[in-house]
Short mmCIF file of C-alpha atoms in Angstrom, two decimals:
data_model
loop_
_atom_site.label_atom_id
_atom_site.label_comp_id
_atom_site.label_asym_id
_atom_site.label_seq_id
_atom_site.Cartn_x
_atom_site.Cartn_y
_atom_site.Cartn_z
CA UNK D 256 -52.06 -314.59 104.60
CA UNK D 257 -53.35 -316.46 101.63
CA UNK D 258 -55.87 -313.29 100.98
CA UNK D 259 -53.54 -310.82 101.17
CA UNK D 260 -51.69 -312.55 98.93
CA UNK D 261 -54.34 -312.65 96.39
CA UNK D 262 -54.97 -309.19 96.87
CA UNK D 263 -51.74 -308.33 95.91
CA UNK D 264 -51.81 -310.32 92.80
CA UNK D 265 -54.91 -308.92 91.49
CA UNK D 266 -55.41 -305.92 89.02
CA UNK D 267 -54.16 -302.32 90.40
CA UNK D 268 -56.37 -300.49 92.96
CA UNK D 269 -57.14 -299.17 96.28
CA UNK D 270 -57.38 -302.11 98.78
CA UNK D 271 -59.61 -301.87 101.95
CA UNK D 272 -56.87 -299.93 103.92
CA UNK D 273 -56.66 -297.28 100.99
CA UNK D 274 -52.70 -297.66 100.49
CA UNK D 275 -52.94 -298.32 96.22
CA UNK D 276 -51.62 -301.94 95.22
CA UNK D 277 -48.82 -302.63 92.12
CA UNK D 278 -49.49 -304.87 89.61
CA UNK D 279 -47.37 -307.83 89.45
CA UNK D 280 -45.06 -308.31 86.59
CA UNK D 281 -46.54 -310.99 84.12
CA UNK D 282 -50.11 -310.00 84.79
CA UNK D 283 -52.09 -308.62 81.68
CA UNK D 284 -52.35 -305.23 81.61
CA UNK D 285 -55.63 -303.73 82.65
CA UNK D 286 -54.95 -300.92 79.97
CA UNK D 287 -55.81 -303.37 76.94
CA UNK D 288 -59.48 -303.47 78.09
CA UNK D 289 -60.18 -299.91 77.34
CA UNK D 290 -59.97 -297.78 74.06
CA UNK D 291 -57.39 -295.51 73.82
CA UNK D 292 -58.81 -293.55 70.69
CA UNK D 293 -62.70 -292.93 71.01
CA UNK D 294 -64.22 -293.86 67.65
CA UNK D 295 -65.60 -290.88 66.71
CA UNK D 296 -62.28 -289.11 67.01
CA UNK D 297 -61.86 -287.37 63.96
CA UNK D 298 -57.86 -288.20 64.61
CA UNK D 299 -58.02 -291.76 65.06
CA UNK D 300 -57.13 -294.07 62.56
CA UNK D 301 -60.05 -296.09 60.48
CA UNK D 302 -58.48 -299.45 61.72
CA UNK D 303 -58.73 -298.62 65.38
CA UNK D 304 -62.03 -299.60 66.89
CA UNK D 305 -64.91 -300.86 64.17
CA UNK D 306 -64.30 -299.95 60.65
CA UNK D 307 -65.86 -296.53 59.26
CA UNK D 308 -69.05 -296.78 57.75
CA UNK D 309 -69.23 -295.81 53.47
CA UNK D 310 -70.85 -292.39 54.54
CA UNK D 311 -68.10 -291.70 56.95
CA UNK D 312 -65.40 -292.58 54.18
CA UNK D 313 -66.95 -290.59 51.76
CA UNK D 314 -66.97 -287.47 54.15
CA UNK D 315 -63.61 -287.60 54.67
CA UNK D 316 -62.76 -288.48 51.16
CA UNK D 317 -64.45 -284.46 50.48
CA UNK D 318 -62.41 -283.31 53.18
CA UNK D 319 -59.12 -284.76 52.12
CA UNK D 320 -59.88 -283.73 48.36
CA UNK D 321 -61.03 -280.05 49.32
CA UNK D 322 -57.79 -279.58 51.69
CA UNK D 323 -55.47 -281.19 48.28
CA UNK D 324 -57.67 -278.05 46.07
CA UNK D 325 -56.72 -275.70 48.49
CA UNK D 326 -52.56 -276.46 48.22
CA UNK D 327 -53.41 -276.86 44.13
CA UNK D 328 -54.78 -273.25 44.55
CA UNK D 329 -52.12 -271.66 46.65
CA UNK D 330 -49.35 -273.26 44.41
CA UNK D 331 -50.54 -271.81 41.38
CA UNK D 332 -51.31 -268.35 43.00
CA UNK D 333 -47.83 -268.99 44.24
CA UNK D 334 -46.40 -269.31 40.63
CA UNK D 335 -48.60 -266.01 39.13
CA UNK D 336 -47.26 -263.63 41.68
CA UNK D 337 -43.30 -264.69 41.12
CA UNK D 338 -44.13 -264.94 37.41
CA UNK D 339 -46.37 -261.85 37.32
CA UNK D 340 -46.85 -259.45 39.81
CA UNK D 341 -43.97 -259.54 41.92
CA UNK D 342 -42.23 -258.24 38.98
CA UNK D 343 -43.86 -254.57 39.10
CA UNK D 344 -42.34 -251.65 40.54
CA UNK D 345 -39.46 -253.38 41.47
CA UNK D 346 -40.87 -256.53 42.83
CA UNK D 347 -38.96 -259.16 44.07
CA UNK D 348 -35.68 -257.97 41.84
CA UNK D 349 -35.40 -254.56 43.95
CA UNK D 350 -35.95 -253.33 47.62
CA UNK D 351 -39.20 -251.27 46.97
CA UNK D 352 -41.68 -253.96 47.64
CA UNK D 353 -39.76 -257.25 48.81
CA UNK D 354 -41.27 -257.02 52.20
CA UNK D 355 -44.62 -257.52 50.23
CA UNK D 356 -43.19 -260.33 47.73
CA UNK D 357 -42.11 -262.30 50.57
CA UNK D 358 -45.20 -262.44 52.24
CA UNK D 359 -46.85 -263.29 49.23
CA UNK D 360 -44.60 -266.08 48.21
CA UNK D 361 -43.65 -266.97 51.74
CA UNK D 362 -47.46 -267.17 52.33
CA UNK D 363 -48.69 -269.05 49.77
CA UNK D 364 -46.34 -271.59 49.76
CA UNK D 365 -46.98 -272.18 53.33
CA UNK D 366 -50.93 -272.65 52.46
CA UNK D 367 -49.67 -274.99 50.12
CA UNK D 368 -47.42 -277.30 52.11
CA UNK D 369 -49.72 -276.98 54.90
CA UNK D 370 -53.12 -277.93 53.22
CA UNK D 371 -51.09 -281.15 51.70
CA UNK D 372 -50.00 -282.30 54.76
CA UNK D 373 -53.18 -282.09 56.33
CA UNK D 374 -54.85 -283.80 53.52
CA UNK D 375 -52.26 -286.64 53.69
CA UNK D 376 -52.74 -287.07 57.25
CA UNK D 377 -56.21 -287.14 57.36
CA UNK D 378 -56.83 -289.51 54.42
CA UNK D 379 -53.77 -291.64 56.52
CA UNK D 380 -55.73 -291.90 60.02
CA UNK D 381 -59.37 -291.77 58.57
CA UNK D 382 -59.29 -293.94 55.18
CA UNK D 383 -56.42 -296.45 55.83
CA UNK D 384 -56.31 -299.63 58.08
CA UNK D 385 -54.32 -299.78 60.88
CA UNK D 386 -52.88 -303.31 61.75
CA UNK D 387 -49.14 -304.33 62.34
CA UNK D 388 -46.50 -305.35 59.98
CA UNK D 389 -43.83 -307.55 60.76
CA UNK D 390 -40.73 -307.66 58.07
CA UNK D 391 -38.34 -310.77 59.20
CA UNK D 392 -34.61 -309.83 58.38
CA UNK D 393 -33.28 -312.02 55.32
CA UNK D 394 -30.60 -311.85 52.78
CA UNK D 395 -30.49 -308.86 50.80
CA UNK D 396 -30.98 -310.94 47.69
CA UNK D 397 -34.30 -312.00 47.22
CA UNK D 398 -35.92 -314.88 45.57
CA UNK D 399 -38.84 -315.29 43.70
CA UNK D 400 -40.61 -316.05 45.85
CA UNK D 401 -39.84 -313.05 48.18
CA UNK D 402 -40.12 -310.59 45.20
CA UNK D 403 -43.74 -312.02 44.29
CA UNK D 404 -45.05 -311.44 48.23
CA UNK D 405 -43.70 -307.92 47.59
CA UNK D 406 -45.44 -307.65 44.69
CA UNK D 407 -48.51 -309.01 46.22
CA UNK D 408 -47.79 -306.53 49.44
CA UNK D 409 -47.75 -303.57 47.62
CA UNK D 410 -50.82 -304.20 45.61
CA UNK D 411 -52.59 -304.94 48.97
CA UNK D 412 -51.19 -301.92 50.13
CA UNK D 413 -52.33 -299.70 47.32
CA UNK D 414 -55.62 -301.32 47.46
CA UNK D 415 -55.53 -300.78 50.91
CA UNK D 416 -54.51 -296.84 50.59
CA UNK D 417 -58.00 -296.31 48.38
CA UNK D 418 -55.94 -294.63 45.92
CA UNK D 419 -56.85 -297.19 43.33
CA UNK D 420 -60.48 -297.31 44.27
CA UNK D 421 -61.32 -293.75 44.92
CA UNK D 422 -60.58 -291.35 42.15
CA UNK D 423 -61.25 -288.37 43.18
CA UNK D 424 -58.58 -288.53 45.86
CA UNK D 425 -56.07 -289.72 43.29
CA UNK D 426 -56.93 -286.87 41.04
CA UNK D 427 -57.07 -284.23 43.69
CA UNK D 428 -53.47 -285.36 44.83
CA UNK D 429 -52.05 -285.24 41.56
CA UNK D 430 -53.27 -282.01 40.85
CA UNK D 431 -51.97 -280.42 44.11
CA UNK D 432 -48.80 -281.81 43.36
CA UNK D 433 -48.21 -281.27 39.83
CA UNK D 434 -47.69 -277.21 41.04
CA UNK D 435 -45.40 -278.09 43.60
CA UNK D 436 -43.25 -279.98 41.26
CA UNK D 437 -43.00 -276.56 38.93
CA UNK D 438 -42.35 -274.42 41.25
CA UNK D 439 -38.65 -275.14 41.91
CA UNK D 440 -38.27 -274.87 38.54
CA UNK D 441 -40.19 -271.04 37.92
CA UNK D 442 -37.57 -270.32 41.00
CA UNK D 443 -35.02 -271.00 38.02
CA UNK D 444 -36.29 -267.39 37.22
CA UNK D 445 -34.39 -266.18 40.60
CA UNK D 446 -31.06 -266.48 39.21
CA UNK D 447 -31.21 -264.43 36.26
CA UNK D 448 -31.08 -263.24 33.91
CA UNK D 449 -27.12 -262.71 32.91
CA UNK D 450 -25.70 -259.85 33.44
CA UNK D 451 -24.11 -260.47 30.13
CA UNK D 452 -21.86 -257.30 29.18
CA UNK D 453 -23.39 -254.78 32.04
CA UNK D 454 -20.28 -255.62 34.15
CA UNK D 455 -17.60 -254.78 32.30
CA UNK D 456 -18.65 -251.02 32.55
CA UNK D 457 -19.86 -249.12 35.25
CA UNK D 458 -20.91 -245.41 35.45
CA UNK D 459 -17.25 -243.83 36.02
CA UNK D 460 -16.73 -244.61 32.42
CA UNK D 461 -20.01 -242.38 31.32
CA UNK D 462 -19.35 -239.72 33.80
CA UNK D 463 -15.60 -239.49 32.40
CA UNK D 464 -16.37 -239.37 29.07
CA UNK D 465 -19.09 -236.07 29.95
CA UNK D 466 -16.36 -234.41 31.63
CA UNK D 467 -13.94 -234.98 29.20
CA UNK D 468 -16.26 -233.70 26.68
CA UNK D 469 -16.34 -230.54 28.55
CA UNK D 470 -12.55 -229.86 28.37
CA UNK D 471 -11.99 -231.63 32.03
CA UNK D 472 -9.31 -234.36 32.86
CA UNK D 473 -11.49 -236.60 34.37
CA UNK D 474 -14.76 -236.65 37.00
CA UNK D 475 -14.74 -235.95 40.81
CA UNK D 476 -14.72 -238.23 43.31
CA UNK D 477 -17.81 -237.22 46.03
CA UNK D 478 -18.21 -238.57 49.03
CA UNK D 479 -21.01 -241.45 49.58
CA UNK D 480 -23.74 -239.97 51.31
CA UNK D 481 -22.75 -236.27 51.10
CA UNK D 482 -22.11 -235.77 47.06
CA UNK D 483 -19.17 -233.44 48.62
CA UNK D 484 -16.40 -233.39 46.31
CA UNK D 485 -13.24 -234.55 47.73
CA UNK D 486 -10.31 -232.52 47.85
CA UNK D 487 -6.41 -233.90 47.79
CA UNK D 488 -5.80 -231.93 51.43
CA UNK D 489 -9.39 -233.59 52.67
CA UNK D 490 -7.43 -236.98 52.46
CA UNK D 491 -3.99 -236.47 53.15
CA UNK D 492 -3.40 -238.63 56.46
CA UNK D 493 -2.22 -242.31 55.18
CA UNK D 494 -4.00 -244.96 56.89
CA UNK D 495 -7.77 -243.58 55.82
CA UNK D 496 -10.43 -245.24 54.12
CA UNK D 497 -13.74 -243.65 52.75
CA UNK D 498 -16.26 -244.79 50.08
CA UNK D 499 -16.75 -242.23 47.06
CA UNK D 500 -18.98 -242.21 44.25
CA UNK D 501 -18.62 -240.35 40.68
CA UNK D 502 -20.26 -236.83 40.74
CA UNK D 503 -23.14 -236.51 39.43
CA UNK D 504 -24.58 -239.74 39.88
CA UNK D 505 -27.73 -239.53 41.52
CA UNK D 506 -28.82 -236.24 39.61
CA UNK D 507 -28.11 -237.55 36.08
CA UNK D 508 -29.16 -241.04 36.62
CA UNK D 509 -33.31 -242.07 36.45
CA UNK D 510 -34.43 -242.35 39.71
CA UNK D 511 -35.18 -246.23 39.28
CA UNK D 512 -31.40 -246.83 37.74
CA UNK D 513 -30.12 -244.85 41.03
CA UNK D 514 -29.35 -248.31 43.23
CA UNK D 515 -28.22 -250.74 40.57
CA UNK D 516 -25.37 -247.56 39.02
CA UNK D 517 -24.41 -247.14 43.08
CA UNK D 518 -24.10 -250.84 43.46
CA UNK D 519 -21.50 -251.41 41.02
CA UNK D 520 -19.75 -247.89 41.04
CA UNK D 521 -19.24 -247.93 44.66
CA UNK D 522 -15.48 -247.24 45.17
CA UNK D 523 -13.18 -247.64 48.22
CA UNK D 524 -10.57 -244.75 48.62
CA UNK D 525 -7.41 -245.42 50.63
CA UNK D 526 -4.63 -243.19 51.39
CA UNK D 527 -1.35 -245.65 51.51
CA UNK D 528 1.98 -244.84 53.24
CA UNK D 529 4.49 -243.81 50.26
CA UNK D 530 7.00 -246.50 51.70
CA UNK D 531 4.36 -249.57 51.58
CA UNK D 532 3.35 -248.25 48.29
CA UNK D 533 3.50 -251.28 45.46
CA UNK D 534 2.14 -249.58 42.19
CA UNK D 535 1.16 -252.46 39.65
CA UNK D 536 3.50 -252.57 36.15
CA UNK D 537 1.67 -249.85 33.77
CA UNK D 538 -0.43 -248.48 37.02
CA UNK D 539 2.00 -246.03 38.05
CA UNK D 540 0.27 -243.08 37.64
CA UNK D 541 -3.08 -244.52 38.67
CA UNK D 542 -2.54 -242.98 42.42
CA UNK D 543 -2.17 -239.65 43.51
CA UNK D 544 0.41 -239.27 46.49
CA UNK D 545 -0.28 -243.24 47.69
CA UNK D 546 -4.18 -242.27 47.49
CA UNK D 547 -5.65 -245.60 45.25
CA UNK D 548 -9.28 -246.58 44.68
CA UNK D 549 -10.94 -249.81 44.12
CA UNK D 550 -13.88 -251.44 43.52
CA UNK D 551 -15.96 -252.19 46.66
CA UNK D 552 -17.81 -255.15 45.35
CA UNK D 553 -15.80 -258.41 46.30
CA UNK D 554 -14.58 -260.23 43.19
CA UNK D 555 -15.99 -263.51 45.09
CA UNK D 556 -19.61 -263.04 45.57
CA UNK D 557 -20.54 -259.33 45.76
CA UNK D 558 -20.45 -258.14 48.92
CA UNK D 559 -18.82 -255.15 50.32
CA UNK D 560 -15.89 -255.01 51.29
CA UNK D 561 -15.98 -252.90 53.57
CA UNK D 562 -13.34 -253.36 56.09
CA UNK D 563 -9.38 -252.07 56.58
CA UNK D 564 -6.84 -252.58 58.57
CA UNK D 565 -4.64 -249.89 59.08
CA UNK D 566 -1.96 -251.34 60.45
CA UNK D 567 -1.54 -254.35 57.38
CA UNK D 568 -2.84 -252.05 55.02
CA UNK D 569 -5.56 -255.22 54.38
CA UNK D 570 -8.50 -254.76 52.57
CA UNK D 571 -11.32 -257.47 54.39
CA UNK D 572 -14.76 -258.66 52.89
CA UNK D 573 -17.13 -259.30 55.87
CA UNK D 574 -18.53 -262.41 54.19
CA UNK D 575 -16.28 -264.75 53.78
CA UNK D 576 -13.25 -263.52 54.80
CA UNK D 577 -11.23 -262.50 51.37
CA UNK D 578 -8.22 -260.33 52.04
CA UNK D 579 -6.80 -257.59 49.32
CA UNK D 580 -3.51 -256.23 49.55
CA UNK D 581 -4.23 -252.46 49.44
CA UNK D 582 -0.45 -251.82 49.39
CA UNK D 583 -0.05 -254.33 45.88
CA UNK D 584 -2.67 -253.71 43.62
CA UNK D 585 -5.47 -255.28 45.45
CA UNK D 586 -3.63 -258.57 45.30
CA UNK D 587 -5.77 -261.53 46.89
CA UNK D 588 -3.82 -263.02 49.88
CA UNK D 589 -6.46 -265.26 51.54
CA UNK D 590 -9.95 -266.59 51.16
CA UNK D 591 -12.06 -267.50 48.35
CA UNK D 592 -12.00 -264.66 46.34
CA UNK D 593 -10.09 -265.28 42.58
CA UNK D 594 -8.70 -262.36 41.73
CA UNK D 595 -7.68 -258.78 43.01
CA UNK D 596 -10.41 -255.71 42.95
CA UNK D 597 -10.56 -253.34 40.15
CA UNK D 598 -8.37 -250.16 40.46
CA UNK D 599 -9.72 -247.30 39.45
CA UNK D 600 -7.39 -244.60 37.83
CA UNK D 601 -7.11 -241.42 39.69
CA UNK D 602 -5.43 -237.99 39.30
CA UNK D 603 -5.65 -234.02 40.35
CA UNK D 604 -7.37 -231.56 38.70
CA UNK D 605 -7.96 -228.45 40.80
CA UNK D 606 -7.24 -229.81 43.81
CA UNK D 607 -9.55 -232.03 43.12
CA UNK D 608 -9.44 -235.85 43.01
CA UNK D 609 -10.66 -237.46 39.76
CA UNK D 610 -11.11 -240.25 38.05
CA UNK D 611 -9.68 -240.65 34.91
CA UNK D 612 -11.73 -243.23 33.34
CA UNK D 613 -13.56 -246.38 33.92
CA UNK D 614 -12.67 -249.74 35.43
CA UNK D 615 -10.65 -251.30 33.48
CA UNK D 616 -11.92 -254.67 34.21
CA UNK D 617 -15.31 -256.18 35.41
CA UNK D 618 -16.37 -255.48 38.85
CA UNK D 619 -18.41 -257.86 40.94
CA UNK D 620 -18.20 -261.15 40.95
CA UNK D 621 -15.18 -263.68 38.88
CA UNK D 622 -17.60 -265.80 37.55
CA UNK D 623 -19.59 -262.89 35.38
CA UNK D 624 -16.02 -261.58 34.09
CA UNK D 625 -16.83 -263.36 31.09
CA UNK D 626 -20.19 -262.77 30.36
#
């Protein structure tokens, strides 16, 4: 009995009858005998095992500095192409080669981050000590005393890192970070520049003022995506919506000027019922027959809005849910948007609808009105 007993008590393993034993609880662990990080792991810490040799430092000290030259490269690339060449043709600030800018940008950035964290963890687990620290909970106020041991702590700890001692990792570090530390503010670039006073007019108001030059009341309405001129009797049933464009637009305008003049002439055209009908005071003869237009561009943040409901007569921006009363000038009746979307004026000539001049306020956005 007494050898069983002893066998049982002993360290974990098969016994003579091959059933496997459990250790008892209280027994040392036969776990702490063995290494659980071989030493020449390039992943284990320095303080794990026997400390690294000088050459073995300094190896890693070229590894950790090459990885902080690589981020230090890929930021700065990073910074040329935003600054520089994603600026051509385009770039960035169009849709001809964004799929190329954000790969560029996207990827160098990456290399960037990446390469510093390896760095960091490398100089961490091959150039630092490992041991425990043990913090005892006290009073948040501290003494003297307490405040010179932290004082003391931290300069052990920096002397510790190697940052003090080895230069060329403190140089390399800085200089792969000073990049990083720009960059957010070359992205500063991204959010202009101001549209300034290229809001407040839109290409109606050229097109208008050609047609009237030519003896005409005003310039026809085409349909997005057809140029076909639109015709009173093409839009007669109330309850429609269609997106129109001045005439002429993407003949007269350079080829490079085509998407920003769309963007902000893009106009909503919706045939009202007569008895929901609420012209604005001094927009009375802005409509022909309940037929308004208005901007498409949400007065919030710019995007389309592109949705109506028949039966409310509602005007909806996808985004973030502003409503326009079609019926009442545009009026805003929920979400964020600040004011109502700009009417363009509209009357007949041959048949024809026109528009009789330009916007008579900004389109886009509230906050450019007053740029």
């Amino acid at each position: 009995m007494s050898d069983d007993k002893n066998e049982t008590e002993g360290a974990p393993g098969p016994g003579e009858d091959g059933r496997r034993r459990e250790r008892v609880i209280g027994t040392p662990s036969p776990a702490r005998e063995k290494a659980l990080l071989a030493e020449d792991d390039i992943s284990a810490p320095a303080g794990v095992g026997e400390q690294l040799d000088e050459a073995s430092m300094k190896r890693a000290e070229r590894i950790v500095a090459t990885f902080f030259l690589v981020a230090f490269a890929a930021s700065v690339t990073f910074i040329a192409y935003f600054i520089g060449w994603s600026g051509r043709d385009g770039g960035m600030h169009g849709v001809l080669r964004a799929r190329e800018s954000n790969f560029w940008l996207g990827g160098t950035m990456a290399l960037s981050f990446l390469a510093m964290a390896v760095g960091v963890t490398i100089w961490v687990r091959r150039l630092m000590t490992s041991k425990p620290i043990v913090q005892e909970r006290h009073e948040l106020a501290a003494d003297e005393e307490s405040r010179a041991a932290f004082a003391q702590d931290f300069m052990e700890g920096a002397e510790d890192s190697g940052i003090t001692k080895r230069p060329l990792l403190r140089r390399t570090l800085l200089l792969a970070a000073a990049p990083l530390g720009l960059a957010p503010l070359v992205l500063l670039r991204d959010l202009g520049p101001l549209p300034e006073k290229r809001l407040r007019h839109t290409y109606w108001g050229e097109a208008v003022k050609k047609a009237q030059a030519e003896g005409k009341k005003g310039v026809r309405l085409v349909v997005d995506g057809t140029n076909k001129p639109l015709r009173v009797s093409d839009f007669s049933s109330p309850g429609g919506m269609i997106t129109v464009l001045p005439e002429g637009i993407e003949e007269e305008v350079p080829e490079e000027q085509v998407l920003t003049q769309n963007a902000k002439a893009v106009t909503i055209l919706i045939n009202v019922p007569p008895d929901k009908f609420k012209p604005a005071k001094g927009r009375e003869n802005w409509h022909v027959n309940g037929i308004v237009a208005y901007s498409k561009v949400c007065t919030h943040v710019g995007c389309p809005a592109a949705l109506y409901e028949q039966t409310t007569h509602h005007i909806l921006c996808p985004c973030h849910q502003s409503t326009f009363d079609a019926t009442d000038a545009a009026k805003v009746i929920f979400g964020p948007a600040a004011r109502p979307l700009p009417q363009l004026p509209l009357a007949v000539e041959d048949g024809y609808l026109v528009a009789t001049s330009d916007y008579h306020e900004p389109v886009g956005p509230s906050f450019w009105e007053r740029g």
